PDB file of C-alpha atoms in Angstrom:
ATOM      1  CA  MET A 237     107.659 119.157  88.094  1.00  0.00           C
ATOM      2  CA  SER A 238     110.361 120.348  85.686  1.00  0.00           C
ATOM      3  CA  ASP A 239     112.991 119.933  88.409  1.00  0.00           C
ATOM      4  CA  ILE A 240     112.252 116.208  88.884  1.00  0.00           C
ATOM      5  CA  ARG A 241     115.307 114.074  88.145  1.00  0.00           C
ATOM      6  CA  ILE A 242     114.898 110.403  87.317  1.00  0.00           C
ATOM      7  CA  PHE A 243     117.747 107.915  87.440  1.00  0.00           C
ATOM      8  CA  ALA A 244     117.766 104.126  87.225  1.00  0.00           C
ATOM      9  CA  PHE A 245     119.480 100.866  88.005  1.00  0.00           C
ATOM     10  CA  ALA A 246     120.028 100.430  84.277  1.00  0.00           C
ATOM     11  CA  ASP A 247     121.852  97.138  84.776  1.00  0.00           C
ATOM     12  CA  GLU A 248     118.331  95.708  84.817  1.00  0.00           C
ATOM     13  CA  ALA A 249     118.061  96.672  81.144  1.00  0.00           C
ATOM     14  CA  SER A 250     121.459  95.196  80.269  1.00  0.00           C
ATOM     15  CA  ALA A 251     124.698  94.104  81.891  1.00  0.00           C
ATOM     16  CA  ASN A 252     126.609  96.069  79.251  1.00  0.00           C
ATOM     17  CA  ILE A 253     127.304  99.719  80.104  1.00  0.00           C
ATOM     18  CA  ASP A 254     126.863 100.872  76.500  1.00  0.00           C
ATOM     19  CA  GLU A 255     123.419  99.260  76.384  1.00  0.00           C
ATOM     20  CA  GLN A 256     122.588 100.744  79.786  1.00  0.00           C
ATOM     21  CA  ILE A 257     123.320 104.174  78.332  1.00  0.00           C
ATOM     22  CA  VAL A 258     121.061 103.448  75.345  1.00  0.00           C
ATOM     23  CA  ALA A 259     118.229 102.394  77.701  1.00  0.00           C
ATOM     24  CA  MET A 260     118.558 105.556  79.797  1.00  0.00           C
ATOM     25  CA  LYS A 261     118.608 107.811  76.744  1.00  0.00           C
ATOM     26  CA  LYS A 262     115.624 105.993  75.219  1.00  0.00           C
ATOM     27  CA  ASN A 263     113.580 106.600  78.369  1.00  0.00           C
ATOM     28  CA  GLY A 264     114.655 110.220  78.853  1.00  0.00           C
ATOM     29  CA  LEU A 265     116.422 109.630  82.176  1.00  0.00           C
ATOM     30  CA  GLN A 266     119.036 111.905  83.681  1.00  0.00           C
ATOM     31  CA  GLY A 267     121.490 109.243  84.725  1.00  0.00           C
ATOM     32  CA  LEU A 268     122.446 106.148  86.616  1.00  0.00           C
ATOM     33  CA  GLU A 269     122.481 104.599  90.027  1.00  0.00           C
ATOM     34  CA  ILE A 270     125.390 102.412  89.085  1.00  0.00           C
ATOM     35  CA  ARG A 271     125.351  98.852  90.400  1.00  0.00           C
ATOM     36  CA  ASN A 272     126.950  96.514  87.834  1.00  0.00           C
ATOM     37  CA  VAL A 273     129.251  97.387  84.941  1.00  0.00           C
ATOM     38  CA  ASP A 274     129.811  94.840  82.193  1.00  0.00           C
ATOM     39  CA  GLY A 275     129.034  92.056  84.642  1.00  0.00           C
ATOM     40  CA  THR A 276     131.120  93.357  87.553  1.00  0.00           C
ATOM     41  CA  ASN A 277     129.714  94.916  90.718  1.00  0.00           C
ATOM     42  CA  ILE A 278     130.532  98.596  91.051  1.00  0.00           C
ATOM     43  CA  SER A 279     132.467  98.020  94.294  1.00  0.00           C
ATOM     44  CA  LYS A 280     134.829  95.649  92.453  1.00  0.00           C
ATOM     45  CA  ILE A 281     135.721  97.607  89.315  1.00  0.00           C
ATOM     46  CA  THR A 282     139.142  99.191  88.863  1.00  0.00           C
ATOM     47  CA  VAL A 283     139.980 102.883  88.830  1.00  0.00           C
ATOM     48  CA  GLU A 284     140.760 102.552  85.116  1.00  0.00           C
ATOM     49  CA  LYS A 285     137.334 101.036  84.425  1.00  0.00           C
ATOM     50  CA  ALA A 286     135.660 103.824  86.392  1.00  0.00           C
ATOM     51  CA  LYS A 287     137.426 106.421  84.241  1.00  0.00           C
ATOM     52  CA  GLU A 288     136.246 104.605  81.107  1.00  0.00           C
ATOM     53  CA  VAL A 289     132.653 104.599  82.361  1.00  0.00           C
ATOM     54  CA  ARG A 290     132.852 108.282  83.340  1.00  0.00           C
ATOM     55  CA  LYS A 291     133.904 109.233  79.806  1.00  0.00           C
ATOM     56  CA  LYS A 292     131.047 107.254  78.283  1.00  0.00           C
ATOM     57  CA  MET A 293     128.535 108.854  80.639  1.00  0.00           C
ATOM     58  CA  ASP A 294     129.896 112.353  79.973  1.00  0.00           C
ATOM     59  CA  ASP A 295     129.797 111.790  76.226  1.00  0.00           C
ATOM     60  CA  ALA A 296     126.145 110.706  76.534  1.00  0.00           C
ATOM     61  CA  GLY A 297     125.212 113.742  78.648  1.00  0.00           C
ATOM     62  CA  LEU A 298     124.311 111.546  81.623  1.00  0.00           C
ATOM     63  CA  ILE A 299     125.448 111.596  85.240  1.00  0.00           C
ATOM     64  CA  THR A 300     126.145 108.945  87.836  1.00  0.00           C
ATOM     65  CA  TRP A 301     123.838 109.973  90.657  1.00  0.00           C
ATOM     66  CA  SER A 302     124.620 107.279  93.185  1.00  0.00           C
ATOM     67  CA  MET A 303     126.820 104.265  93.755  1.00  0.00           C
ATOM     68  CA  GLY A 304     124.380 101.349  94.030  1.00  0.00           C
ATOM     69  CA  SER A 305     126.886  99.589  96.237  1.00  0.00           C
ATOM     70  CA  PRO A 306     126.542  96.460  98.395  1.00  0.00           C
ATOM     71  CA  ILE A 307     128.304  98.180 101.305  1.00  0.00           C
ATOM     72  CA  GLY A 308     126.777  96.942 104.556  1.00  0.00           C
ATOM     73  CA  LYS A 309     125.148  93.992 102.794  1.00  0.00           C
ATOM     74  CA  ILE A 310     127.106  91.353 104.676  1.00  0.00           C
ATOM     75  CA  GLY A 311     126.292  89.392 107.806  1.00  0.00           C
ATOM     76  CA  ILE A 312     126.800  91.227 111.087  1.00  0.00           C
ATOM     77  CA  GLU A 313     129.094  88.368 112.139  1.00  0.00           C
ATOM     78  CA  ASP A 314     131.171  88.469 108.917  1.00  0.00           C
ATOM     79  CA  ASP A 315     134.660  89.954 108.570  1.00  0.00           C
ATOM     80  CA  PHE A 316     134.285  93.716 108.710  1.00  0.00           C
ATOM     81  CA  GLU A 317     137.797  95.038 108.057  1.00  0.00           C
ATOM     82  CA  ALA A 318     137.942  93.755 104.469  1.00  0.00           C
ATOM     83  CA  HIS A 319     134.465  95.177 103.901  1.00  0.00           C
ATOM     84  CA  LEU A 320     135.576  98.557 105.243  1.00  0.00           C
ATOM     85  CA  ASP A 321     138.386  98.541 102.679  1.00  0.00           C
ATOM     86  CA  GLU A 322     135.781  97.832  99.988  1.00  0.00           C
ATOM     87  CA  CYS A 323     133.819 100.839 101.228  1.00  0.00           C
ATOM     88  CA  LYS A 324     136.896 103.072 100.930  1.00  0.00           C
ATOM     89  CA  HIS A 325     137.537 101.816  97.389  1.00  0.00           C
ATOM     90  CA  THR A 326     133.912 102.494  96.411  1.00  0.00           C
ATOM     91  CA  ILE A 327     134.168 106.051  97.746  1.00  0.00           C
ATOM     92  CA  GLU A 328     137.276 106.535  95.576  1.00  0.00           C
ATOM     93  CA  LEU A 329     135.324 105.293  92.566  1.00  0.00           C
ATOM     94  CA  ALA A 330     132.467 107.665  93.414  1.00  0.00           C
ATOM     95  CA  HIS A 331     134.871 110.605  93.026  1.00  0.00           C
ATOM     96  CA  ILE A 332     135.964 109.400  89.608  1.00  0.00           C
ATOM     97  CA  LEU A 333     132.387 108.834  88.447  1.00  0.00           C
ATOM     98  CA  GLY A 334     131.138 112.109  89.908  1.00  0.00           C
ATOM     99  CA  ALA A 335     128.586 110.379  92.148  1.00  0.00           C
ATOM    100  CA  GLU A 336     127.438 112.396  95.157  1.00  0.00           C
ATOM    101  CA  ASN A 337     125.786 109.445  96.906  1.00  0.00           C
ATOM    102  CA  LEU A 338     126.676 105.942  97.994  1.00  0.00           C
ATOM    103  CA  ARG A 339     123.745 103.619  98.751  1.00  0.00           C
ATOM    104  CA  MET A 340     124.488 101.248 101.633  1.00  0.00           C
ATOM    105  CA  PHE A 341     122.927  98.911 104.206  1.00  0.00           C
ATOM    106  CA  SER A 342     123.039  97.971 107.892  1.00  0.00           C
ATOM    107  CA  PHE A 343     124.082  94.292 107.888  1.00  0.00           C
ATOM    108  CA  PHE A 344     122.142  91.063 107.703  1.00  0.00           C
ATOM    109  CA  ILE A 345     121.035  89.704 111.077  1.00  0.00           C
ATOM    110  CA  PRO A 346     120.888  85.913 111.662  1.00  0.00           C
ATOM    111  CA  ASN A 347     117.324  84.680 111.144  1.00  0.00           C
ATOM    112  CA  ASP A 348     117.092  83.105 114.588  1.00  0.00           C
ATOM    113  CA  LYS A 349     118.406  86.160 116.451  1.00  0.00           C
ATOM    114  CA  ASN A 350     116.838  89.367 117.778  1.00  0.00           C
ATOM    115  CA  PRO A 351     118.094  92.350 115.725  1.00  0.00           C
ATOM    116  CA  ASP A 352     118.079  94.503 118.851  1.00  0.00           C
ATOM    117  CA  ASP A 353     120.865  92.345 120.294  1.00  0.00           C
ATOM    118  CA  TYR A 354     123.149  93.591 117.507  1.00  0.00           C
ATOM    119  CA  ARG A 355     122.193  97.250 117.663  1.00  0.00           C
ATOM    120  CA  ASN A 356     125.431  98.533 119.193  1.00  0.00           C
ATOM    121  CA  GLU A 357     127.600  96.574 116.759  1.00  0.00           C
ATOM    122  CA  VAL A 358     125.572  97.896 113.813  1.00  0.00           C
ATOM    123  CA  ILE A 359     125.912 101.499 114.985  1.00  0.00           C
ATOM    124  CA  ASP A 360     129.649 101.064 115.584  1.00  0.00           C
ATOM    125  CA  ARG A 361     130.215  99.702 112.076  1.00  0.00           C
ATOM    126  CA  LEU A 362     128.085 102.415 110.461  1.00  0.00           C
ATOM    127  CA  GLY A 363     130.165 104.973 112.335  1.00  0.00           C
ATOM    128  CA  LYS A 364     133.302 103.522 110.750  1.00  0.00           C
ATOM    129  CA  PHE A 365     131.748 103.876 107.295  1.00  0.00           C
ATOM    130  CA  VAL A 366     130.957 107.498 108.107  1.00  0.00           C
ATOM    131  CA  GLU A 367     134.534 108.091 109.242  1.00  0.00           C
ATOM    132  CA  ALA A 368     135.802 106.615 105.956  1.00  0.00           C
ATOM    133  CA  ALA A 369     133.596 109.015 103.983  1.00  0.00           C
ATOM    134  CA  LYS A 370     134.424 112.075 106.080  1.00  0.00           C
ATOM    135  CA  GLY A 371     135.486 115.028 103.925  1.00  0.00           C
ATOM    136  CA  SER A 372     134.858 113.095 100.701  1.00  0.00           C
ATOM    137  CA  GLY A 373     131.757 115.005  99.647  1.00  0.00           C
ATOM    138  CA  VAL A 374     129.981 111.678  99.134  1.00  0.00           C
ATOM    139  CA  ASP A 375     126.772 111.161 101.122  1.00  0.00           C
ATOM    140  CA  LEU A 376     126.267 107.694 102.595  1.00  0.00           C
ATOM    141  CA  CYS A 377     122.594 106.824 102.128  1.00  0.00           C
ATOM    142  CA  HIS A 378     121.042 103.958 104.087  1.00  0.00           C
ATOM    143  CA  GLU A 379     118.418 101.865 102.292  1.00  0.00           C
ATOM    144  CA  ASN A 380     115.827  99.782 104.100  1.00  0.00           C
ATOM    145  CA  GLU A 381     116.273  96.183 102.983  1.00  0.00           C
ATOM    146  CA  LYS A 382     114.800  92.824 103.959  1.00  0.00           C
ATOM    147  CA  GLY A 383     116.779  90.967 106.608  1.00  0.00           C
ATOM    148  CA  ILE A 384     119.135  93.750 107.691  1.00  0.00           C
ATOM    149  CA  TYR A 385     119.025  95.648 110.981  1.00  0.00           C
ATOM    150  CA  GLY A 386     117.345  98.613 109.302  1.00  0.00           C
ATOM    151  CA  ASP A 387     114.563  96.639 107.656  1.00  0.00           C
ATOM    152  CA  ILE A 388     111.585  98.235 109.412  1.00  0.00           C
ATOM    153  CA  ALA A 389     110.891 101.900 110.005  1.00  0.00           C
ATOM    154  CA  VAL A 390     111.594 102.086 113.727  1.00  0.00           C
ATOM    155  CA  ARG A 391     115.102 100.681 113.296  1.00  0.00           C
ATOM    156  CA  CYS A 392     115.754 102.880 110.257  1.00  0.00           C
ATOM    157  CA  LEU A 393     114.794 105.855 112.408  1.00  0.00           C
ATOM    158  CA  ASP A 394     117.141 104.653 115.135  1.00  0.00           C
ATOM    159  CA  ILE A 395     120.007 104.533 112.625  1.00  0.00           C
ATOM    160  CA  LEU A 396     119.321 107.943 111.102  1.00  0.00           C
ATOM    161  CA  LYS A 397     118.937 109.631 114.495  1.00  0.00           C
ATOM    162  CA  THR A 398     121.971 107.960 116.059  1.00  0.00           C
ATOM    163  CA  VAL A 399     124.264 108.419 113.035  1.00  0.00           C
ATOM    164  CA  PRO A 400     123.071 111.803 111.719  1.00  0.00           C
ATOM    165  CA  GLU A 401     125.756 111.931 109.007  1.00  0.00           C
ATOM    166  CA  LEU A 402     123.798 109.225 107.177  1.00  0.00           C
ATOM    167  CA  LYS A 403     120.970 110.067 104.777  1.00  0.00           C
ATOM    168  CA  GLY A 404     118.011 107.838 103.996  1.00  0.00           C
ATOM    169  CA  VAL A 405     116.869 106.070 100.836  1.00  0.00           C
ATOM    170  CA  PHE A 406     113.168 105.162 100.925  1.00  0.00           C
ATOM    171  CA  ASP A 407     112.272 101.874  99.187  1.00  0.00           C
ATOM    172  CA  PRO A 408     108.516 101.184  99.424  1.00  0.00           C
ATOM    173  CA  ALA A 409     108.668  97.655  98.015  1.00  0.00           C
ATOM    174  CA  ASN A 410     111.215  96.538 100.582  1.00  0.00           C
ATOM    175  CA  PHE A 411     108.991  97.828 103.378  1.00  0.00           C
ATOM    176  CA  VAL A 412     105.974  95.998 101.914  1.00  0.00           C
ATOM    177  CA  GLN A 413     107.983  92.772 101.786  1.00  0.00           C
ATOM    178  CA  CYS A 414     108.898  93.217 105.464  1.00  0.00           C
ATOM    179  CA  GLY A 415     105.258  93.680 106.496  1.00  0.00           C
ATOM    180  CA  GLN A 416     105.890  97.354 107.254  1.00  0.00           C
ATOM    181  CA  ASN A 417     103.060  99.767 106.450  1.00  0.00           C
ATOM    182  CA  THR A 418     104.637 102.270 104.045  1.00  0.00           C
ATOM    183  CA  LEU A 419     102.489 105.233 105.110  1.00  0.00           C
ATOM    184  CA  GLU A 420     103.580 104.770 108.709  1.00  0.00           C
ATOM    185  CA  ALA A 421     107.181 104.388 107.581  1.00  0.00           C
ATOM    186  CA  TRP A 422     106.990 107.529 105.452  1.00  0.00           C
ATOM    187  CA  ASP A 423     105.538 109.630 108.279  1.00  0.00           C
ATOM    188  CA  MET A 424     108.321 108.415 110.540  1.00  0.00           C
ATOM    189  CA  LEU A 425     111.244 108.824 108.135  1.00  0.00           C
ATOM    190  CA  LYS A 426     110.393 111.469 105.539  1.00  0.00           C
ATOM    191  CA  THR A 427     112.476 114.279 107.037  1.00  0.00           C
ATOM    192  CA  TYR A 428     115.571 112.046 106.805  1.00  0.00           C
ATOM    193  CA  ILE A 429     115.123 110.896 103.208  1.00  0.00           C
ATOM    194  CA  LYS A 430     117.479 112.176 100.517  1.00  0.00           C
ATOM    195  CA  TYR A 431     116.073 110.213  97.608  1.00  0.00           C
ATOM    196  CA  PHE A 432     113.512 107.629  96.615  1.00  0.00           C
ATOM    197  CA  HIS A 433     113.717 104.158  95.086  1.00  0.00           C
ATOM    198  CA  VAL A 434     110.832 103.619  92.689  1.00  0.00           C
ATOM    199  CA  LYS A 435     109.778 100.035  93.342  1.00  0.00           C
ATOM    200  CA  ASP A 436     106.344  98.680  94.288  1.00  0.00           C
ATOM    201  CA  ALA A 437     105.235  95.278  95.554  1.00  0.00           C
ATOM    202  CA  PHE A 438     102.492  93.091  96.958  1.00  0.00           C
ATOM    203  CA  SER A 439     102.762  91.456 100.359  1.00  0.00           C
ATOM    204  CA  ASP A 440     103.294  88.093  98.619  1.00  0.00           C
ATOM    205  CA  ASN A 441     106.730  89.549  97.667  1.00  0.00           C
ATOM    206  CA  SER A 442     105.930  90.028  93.982  1.00  0.00           C
ATOM    207  CA  VAL A 443     107.365  93.279  92.586  1.00  0.00           C
ATOM    208  CA  VAL A 444     105.138  95.265  90.237  1.00  0.00           C
ATOM    209  CA  PRO A 445     105.270  98.581  88.344  1.00  0.00           C
ATOM    210  CA  ALA A 446     105.080 101.776  90.389  1.00  0.00           C
ATOM    211  CA  GLY A 447     101.590 102.478  91.685  1.00  0.00           C
ATOM    212  CA  ASP A 448     100.218  98.981  91.043  1.00  0.00           C
ATOM    213  CA  GLY A 449     101.154  97.437  94.396  1.00  0.00           C
ATOM    214  CA  GLU A 450     100.697  98.015  98.115  1.00  0.00           C
ATOM    215  CA  GLY A 451     103.504 100.563  98.541  1.00  0.00           C
ATOM    216  CA  ASN A 452     101.187 103.602  98.551  1.00  0.00           C
ATOM    217  CA  LEU A 453     103.362 105.362  95.963  1.00  0.00           C
ATOM    218  CA  ARG A 454     100.396 107.422  94.747  1.00  0.00           C
ATOM    219  CA  VAL A 455     100.277 109.047  98.195  1.00  0.00           C
ATOM    220  CA  ILE A 456     103.938 109.083  99.172  1.00  0.00           C
ATOM    221  CA  VAL A 457     105.490 110.317  95.906  1.00  0.00           C
ATOM    222  CA  PRO A 458     103.379 113.516  95.764  1.00  0.00           C
ATOM    223  CA  ASP A 459     104.148 114.196  99.427  1.00  0.00           C
ATOM    224  CA  TYR A 460     107.870 113.744  98.796  1.00  0.00           C
ATOM    225  CA  ILE A 461     107.678 116.203  95.892  1.00  0.00           C
ATOM    226  CA  LYS A 462     105.625 118.656  97.972  1.00  0.00           C
ATOM    227  CA  MET A 463     108.393 118.581 100.587  1.00  0.00           C
ATOM    228  CA  GLY A 464     110.913 119.535  97.894  1.00  0.00           C
ATOM    229  CA  GLY A 465     112.060 116.057  96.926  1.00  0.00           C
ATOM    230  CA  THR A 466     113.240 115.827  93.335  1.00  0.00           C
ATOM    231  CA  CYS A 467     115.358 112.688  92.927  1.00  0.00           C
ATOM    232  CA  PHE A 468     114.132 109.202  92.095  1.00  0.00           C
ATOM    233  CA  THR A 469     115.903 105.991  91.108  1.00  0.00           C
ATOM    234  CA  ILE A 470     113.816 103.486  89.169  1.00  0.00           C
ATOM    235  CA  GLU A 471     114.577  99.932  90.305  1.00  0.00           C
ATOM    236  CA  PRO A 472     112.389  97.729  88.095  1.00  0.00           C
ATOM    237  CA  HIS A 473     112.875  94.216  89.562  1.00  0.00           C
ATOM    238  CA  LEU A 474     110.240  93.110  87.037  1.00  0.00           C
ATOM    239  CA  HIS A 475     110.312  89.604  85.605  1.00  0.00           C
ATOM    240  CA  SER A 476     111.242  88.955  82.005  1.00  0.00           C
ATOM    241  CA  PHE A 477     110.274  85.605  80.557  1.00  0.00           C
ATOM    242  CA  THR A 478     111.100  84.960  76.927  1.00  0.00           C
ATOM    243  CA  GLY A 479     108.620  82.542  75.371  1.00  0.00           C
ATOM    244  CA  LEU A 480     105.760  83.279  77.755  1.00  0.00           C
ATOM    245  CA  ASP A 481     103.413  83.798  74.805  1.00  0.00           C
ATOM    246  CA  LYS A 482     104.028  80.201  73.681  1.00  0.00           C
ATOM    247  CA  LEU A 483     103.047  78.633  77.008  1.00  0.00           C
ATOM    248  CA  GLU A 484      99.451  79.822  77.286  1.00  0.00           C
ATOM    249  CA  GLN A 485      96.604  79.553  74.848  1.00  0.00           C
ATOM    250  CA  LYS A 486      95.816  82.807  73.074  1.00  0.00           C
ATOM    251  CA  GLY A 487      93.244  84.726  75.090  1.00  0.00           C
ATOM    252  CA  ASN A 488      93.686  82.647  78.238  1.00  0.00           C
ATOM    253  CA  GLU A 489      96.792  84.306  79.670  1.00  0.00           C
ATOM    254  CA  SER A 490      96.503  85.162  83.340  1.00  0.00           C
ATOM    255  CA  GLN A 491      96.122  88.838  84.208  1.00  0.00           C
ATOM    256  CA  LEU A 492      99.265  88.735  86.332  1.00  0.00           C
ATOM    257  CA  ALA A 493     101.278  87.214  83.502  1.00  0.00           C
ATOM    258  CA  THR A 494     100.122  89.671  80.864  1.00  0.00           C
ATOM    259  CA  ARG A 495     100.550  92.699  83.134  1.00  0.00           C
ATOM    260  CA  TYR A 496     103.714  91.955  85.053  1.00  0.00           C
ATOM    261  CA  VAL A 497     105.885  89.537  83.067  1.00  0.00           C
ATOM    262  CA  PHE A 498     107.828  90.787  80.080  1.00  0.00           C
ATOM    263  CA  ASN A 499     109.536  89.232  77.099  1.00  0.00           C
ATOM    264  CA  ASN A 500     113.002  90.578  77.875  1.00  0.00           C
ATOM    265  CA  ASN A 501     114.924  92.854  80.223  1.00  0.00           C
ATOM    266  CA  GLU A 502     114.689  95.873  77.935  1.00  0.00           C
ATOM    267  CA  GLU A 503     110.889  95.586  77.785  1.00  0.00           C
ATOM    268  CA  ALA A 504     110.672  95.245  81.577  1.00  0.00           C
ATOM    269  CA  PHE A 505     112.921  98.270  82.072  1.00  0.00           C
ATOM    270  CA  ASP A 506     110.840 100.390  79.688  1.00  0.00           C
ATOM    271  CA  ALA A 507     107.632  99.319  81.442  1.00  0.00           C
ATOM    272  CA  ALA A 508     109.023 100.378  84.820  1.00  0.00           C
ATOM    273  CA  CYS A 509     110.042 103.784  83.467  1.00  0.00           C
ATOM    274  CA  ASN A 510     106.694 104.316  81.749  1.00  0.00           C
ATOM    275  CA  ALA A 511     104.724 103.324  84.859  1.00  0.00           C
ATOM    276  CA  PHE A 512     106.550 105.877  86.990  1.00  0.00           C
ATOM    277  CA  LYS A 513     106.142 108.625  84.407  1.00  0.00           C
ATOM    278  CA  ALA A 514     102.419 107.867  84.299  1.00  0.00           C
ATOM    279  CA  LEU A 515     102.258 108.029  88.100  1.00  0.00           C
ATOM    280  CA  LEU A 516     103.976 111.422  88.056  1.00  0.00           C
TER     281      LEU A 516
END
C-alpha cells in the first residue's frame, strides 16, 4: 500500500490556494486535483496565475495530479467552438502546472430528450477534444456525472470504447445518484479506469464519507488496488453548517446530523480524508 497516492479537490477546504496547501499537508496528501484557485475556476485562470500556483505547489513538495476542469460540462446544444478554445487553454495550463490528467465530461443532455439521440454529436465533440490534446502528454479522463451522456455505465463504456484515447475516472457517488449499481459499473468499466474519485452517497442523493454509503467502496477500492490502481482523488462534498450545535437540544441531535454535517469546510475536508484512510 506504500505506493498509494492520494490527492484531493482541496478547494472544498478553502477557496484560497495557500489554505488548500495547508489542508493537503495537514492530511498527508500528495497533491491536488485543481478545480478552483482563489475563487476562479481552473479553466479561467491566466498563464501567470498558473505559474504562481506551480511555484507554491513546488515549494510545498506537492504536485498537481489532474486538472479538475469543467470541460464537457455544457449542454450538448450549447456553443462548442468557444468551449473547445477553453479546453485548449486548460491543456496549456496543465503543462505549466505539471498535471498529467485533465478531468472532463460528455455534455448535458436535455431532460426531456433521449441521450441516445445525441450519441453521434457527443462522440464527434469528444474526438475534437482528443485532437486538441494530441501530443500534449496530458490524458483526457472522462468522469461519469449526473445528467450528461456518460452518466450510466453502458454509455461510459460506449465512450471509452469508441474514443480509446480517453481514460476513465470512476466516481461511485455519481453512479449511485443516477440509480446505477456501482458493482455492475465497476465490472463493466474497470479496465478503462485511470483513477478513482473518492466520494460515497445514498440513493436519496446525500453524499457521505467514503464507505458509509451505497457506493460499494469497501469492495471496489480493494479490487482497484489489486489490479494495480494507485491514484485516488478525495472529493468530500460533505456539508458544513456553522451553528448546528445551537439548533438542537444537547443529546437529541439526529444521527445523520452528528455524523455527516460539519462545523466548517476544513472539518468536513479532514473528515473525508480520515474516512478514506480508515477504509484503506
